[in-house]
Coordinates of C-alpha atoms in Angstrom, one line a residue:
Chain A
D1375 CA 92.0 118.5 122.0
G1376 CA 91.2 115.4 120.5
G1377 CA 93.2 112.3 120.9
I1378 CA 94.1 108.8 121.8
T1379 CA 95.4 108.3 125.4
Q1380 CA 97.0 105.3 126.9
S1381 CA 97.8 104.6 130.3
P1382 CA 99.8 103.9 132.1
K1383 CA 102.9 104.8 130.6
Y1384 CA 105.1 102.1 132.1
L1385 CA 103.7 99.0 133.9
F1386 CA 105.3 96.3 136.0
R1387 CA 103.7 92.6 135.8
K1388 CA 104.6 89.9 138.2
E1389 CA 104.8 86.4 136.4
G1390 CA 101.3 84.8 136.5
Q1391 CA 99.4 87.9 136.6
N1392 CA 96.7 89.6 134.4
V1393 CA 97.2 93.3 133.8
T1394 CA 94.9 95.2 131.7
L1395 CA 96.3 98.5 129.5
S1396 CA 94.0 101.2 128.9
C1397 CA 93.1 103.0 125.5
E1398 CA 90.8 105.7 125.5
Q1399 CA 89.8 108.1 122.4
N1400 CA 87.8 110.9 122.0
L1401 CA 87.8 111.4 118.0
N1402 CA 84.6 109.5 117.6
H1403 CA 86.5 107.0 115.7
D1404 CA 84.8 103.5 115.1
A1405 CA 88.0 101.3 114.6
M1406 CA 90.2 100.6 117.0
Y1407 CA 93.5 98.5 117.2
W1408 CA 96.2 97.0 119.4
Y1409 CA 99.7 96.3 118.4
R1410 CA 103.0 94.9 120.2
Q1411 CA 106.3 96.3 119.3
D1412 CA 109.4 94.4 120.1
P1413 CA 112.8 96.1 119.7
G1414 CA 114.1 95.9 116.1
Q1415 CA 110.8 94.7 114.9
G1416 CA 107.7 96.6 113.4
L1417 CA 104.3 96.6 115.0
R1418 CA 102.3 93.3 115.0
L1419 CA 98.7 93.3 115.4
I1420 CA 96.8 91.8 118.3
Y1421 CA 93.3 92.7 118.0
Y1422 CA 91.1 94.7 116.1
S1423 CA 87.7 96.2 116.6
Q1424 CA 85.5 97.8 113.7
I1425 CA 82.8 98.6 115.8
V1426 CA 81.3 98.7 119.4
N1427 CA 80.6 95.2 120.7
D1428 CA 82.8 93.4 117.9
F1429 CA 86.4 92.5 117.8
Q1430 CA 88.4 90.2 115.8
K1431 CA 91.9 88.5 116.3
G1432 CA 95.1 89.7 114.8
D1433 CA 98.4 88.0 114.1
I1434 CA 99.3 87.4 117.7
A1435 CA 96.1 87.3 119.8
E1436 CA 96.9 84.2 121.8
G1437 CA 97.5 85.2 125.6
Y1438 CA 95.7 88.4 125.2
S1439 CA 91.9 89.5 125.5
V1440 CA 89.9 92.8 124.6
S1441 CA 86.6 94.2 125.1
R1442 CA 84.9 96.7 123.1
E1443 CA 81.9 97.9 125.2
K1444 CA 81.8 101.7 124.4
K1445 CA 82.9 103.4 121.4
E1446 CA 85.7 105.5 123.4
S1447 CA 87.6 102.6 124.8
F1448 CA 89.3 99.3 123.9
P1449 CA 91.0 97.9 126.8
L1450 CA 93.6 95.2 126.3
T1451 CA 94.1 92.6 129.1
V1452 CA 97.6 90.6 129.1
T1453 CA 97.2 87.2 130.5
S1454 CA 99.2 84.9 132.5
A1455 CA 98.9 82.8 129.1
Q1456 CA 101.0 85.0 127.4
K1457 CA 104.7 83.7 127.9
N1458 CA 106.5 86.7 126.8
P1459 CA 104.6 89.7 127.6
T1460 CA 107.5 92.2 128.1
A1461 CA 107.0 94.6 125.0
F1462 CA 105.8 98.1 124.0
Y1463 CA 101.9 98.2 123.4
L1464 CA 100.7 100.7 121.0
C1465 CA 96.8 101.5 120.6
A1466 CA 95.4 103.2 117.8
S1467 CA 92.0 104.3 116.0
S1468 CA 90.8 105.4 112.7
M1469 CA 87.4 107.0 111.5
G1470 CA 86.3 103.4 109.9
Q1471 CA 87.0 100.9 107.5
A1472 CA 87.9 102.8 104.2
V1473 CA 91.4 102.2 103.1
D1474 CA 92.1 106.0 102.8
T1475 CA 91.6 106.7 106.6
E1476 CA 94.3 107.7 108.9
A1477 CA 95.4 105.7 111.8
F1478 CA 96.1 107.9 115.1
F1479 CA 98.3 106.3 117.8
G1480 CA 98.6 106.7 121.4
Q1481 CA 102.0 107.2 123.3
G1482 CA 102.4 103.7 124.3
T1483 CA 102.4 101.4 127.4
R1484 CA 105.7 99.5 128.2
L1485 CA 105.0 96.4 129.9
T1486 CA 107.6 94.7 132.0
V1487 CA 107.5 91.4 133.8
V1488 CA 109.3 91.2 136.8
Chain B
G999 CA 99.6 87.4 103.9
E1000 CA 100.9 90.8 103.4
D1001 CA 104.7 91.7 104.2
V1002 CA 106.5 94.9 104.2
E1003 CA 110.1 95.0 104.3
Q1004 CA 112.3 97.6 105.2
S1005 CA 116.3 98.0 105.7
L1006 CA 117.0 98.6 109.4
F1007 CA 119.4 101.5 109.5
L1008 CA 120.6 104.3 107.7
S1009 CA 123.0 106.9 108.7
V1010 CA 123.4 110.7 107.2
R1011 CA 125.0 113.9 107.6
E1012 CA 123.2 116.7 108.7
G1013 CA 122.1 119.0 105.4
D1014 CA 122.3 115.6 103.2
S1015 CA 118.8 114.1 101.7
S1016 CA 118.1 110.5 103.3
V1017 CA 116.5 108.1 101.2
I1018 CA 114.0 105.4 103.1
N1019 CA 113.2 102.2 101.1
C1020 CA 110.3 99.7 101.7
T1021 CA 108.9 97.1 99.6
Y1022 CA 105.5 95.5 99.8
T1023 CA 103.6 92.4 98.7
D1024 CA 99.8 93.3 98.7
S1025 CA 99.2 94.6 95.2
S1026 CA 95.9 95.6 96.0
S1027 CA 97.0 98.2 98.5
T1028 CA 95.3 101.3 97.8
Y1029 CA 97.1 103.7 100.3
L1030 CA 100.6 103.3 101.5
Y1031 CA 101.8 105.2 104.5
W1032 CA 105.2 106.5 106.3
Y1033 CA 105.1 107.1 110.0
K1034 CA 108.0 108.4 112.5
Q1035 CA 108.6 107.0 115.8
E1036 CA 110.5 108.9 118.2
P1037 CA 112.3 107.2 121.1
G1038 CA 109.7 106.0 123.7
A1039 CA 106.7 107.5 122.0
G1040 CA 103.9 106.5 119.6
L1041 CA 103.8 106.8 115.7
Q1042 CA 103.0 110.0 114.0
L1043 CA 101.7 109.8 110.6
L1044 CA 104.2 111.9 108.0
T1045 CA 102.6 111.3 104.8
Y1046 CA 100.8 109.0 102.6
I1047 CA 100.4 108.0 98.8
F1048 CA 97.4 106.8 96.8
S1049 CA 98.2 103.7 94.6
N1050 CA 97.4 105.6 91.6
M1051 CA 99.9 108.3 92.2
D1052 CA 103.6 108.0 91.2
M1053 CA 105.0 111.0 93.7
K1054 CA 103.8 113.1 96.3
Q1055 CA 105.7 115.8 97.7
D1056 CA 105.3 117.7 101.1
Q1057 CA 107.8 120.4 102.2
R1058 CA 111.0 118.3 102.8
L1059 CA 109.2 115.0 102.2
T1060 CA 109.2 113.4 98.8
V1061 CA 107.4 109.8 98.4
L1062 CA 108.1 107.9 95.2
L1063 CA 106.1 104.8 94.4
N1064 CA 106.6 102.2 92.1
K1065 CA 103.8 100.1 91.6
K1066 CA 105.2 97.7 89.2
D1067 CA 108.0 96.8 91.4
K1068 CA 105.9 97.4 94.6
H1069 CA 108.6 99.6 96.1
L1070 CA 107.9 102.7 97.9
S1071 CA 110.6 105.4 99.2
L1072 CA 110.7 108.4 101.3
R1073 CA 113.2 111.0 100.5
I1074 CA 113.9 113.5 103.3
A1075 CA 115.7 116.7 101.8
D1076 CA 118.2 118.8 104.1
T1077 CA 118.2 116.2 107.1
Q1078 CA 118.4 117.7 110.1
T1079 CA 119.2 115.8 113.6
G1080 CA 115.7 116.5 114.8
D1081 CA 114.9 114.0 111.8
S1082 CA 116.7 111.2 113.8
A1083 CA 113.9 108.3 114.7
I1084 CA 112.4 105.2 113.3
Y1085 CA 110.7 105.4 110.0
F1086 CA 108.0 103.0 109.4
C1087 CA 106.4 102.0 105.9
A1088 CA 102.7 100.5 105.9
E1089 CA 99.9 99.6 103.9
R1090 CA 96.6 98.9 104.9
D1091 CA 95.4 95.3 104.8
T1092 CA 92.3 95.7 102.4
G1093 CA 90.5 92.8 104.3
R1094 CA 91.2 93.2 107.8
R1095 CA 91.7 97.1 107.4
A1096 CA 94.4 97.2 109.6
L1097 CA 97.9 98.6 108.8
T1098 CA 100.6 96.1 108.1
F1099 CA 104.1 97.6 109.0
G1100 CA 107.7 97.3 108.0
S1101 CA 110.5 96.7 110.9
G1102 CA 111.3 100.1 110.6
T1103 CA 114.3 101.8 109.3
R1104 CA 116.2 103.9 112.2
L1105 CA 117.7 107.0 110.7
Q1106 CA 120.8 108.5 112.4
V1107 CA 121.8 112.1 111.7
Q1108 CA 125.2 113.1 112.1
P1109 CA 126.0 116.5 112.9

């Protein structure tokens, strides 16, 4: 079955550590996105990538980094520079840049700083 | 930049209709979306509407679009307890092609 997979589902990080969230899709989608969700708020765009080896900052990119070395994978690293990383992180993918393409979401990773 | 707004909470009784409202600012939006999120899960696309349409119906779901007022609504007929979730309105940013989401409306269905 085609889909988008995020791992792990739950992640705990000590203050000062970097941590990487995984996002893999087998939908042959060109575009991939990372969003952050805080309680009572909508999703905010962290980074997005329209094509392999290219990515752009979203609205809240500070303290995060990404790579897009393969079409299928778009890992997100939460660095120690991110002051408030505890949140629910959602990865999405879509076929391309056309406005009528649906975005498919993974099941999310809940990151907690301990 | 683009902005999407929704009311935060809606409570209805089982069997009633639910209407969730959304306003957006990007007049160039061509597609508008409704997503559903159950607790601890990702987002599931419910339906979408093209901006040259006024209404779209899909089984129990009806989407109404007032482009002049930039107002979008989602009506769920015969609401069931399984419809309890957070519903997000979204528009696609015509520049970045990423989705811009509202804050979500939590729908509570009472038996």
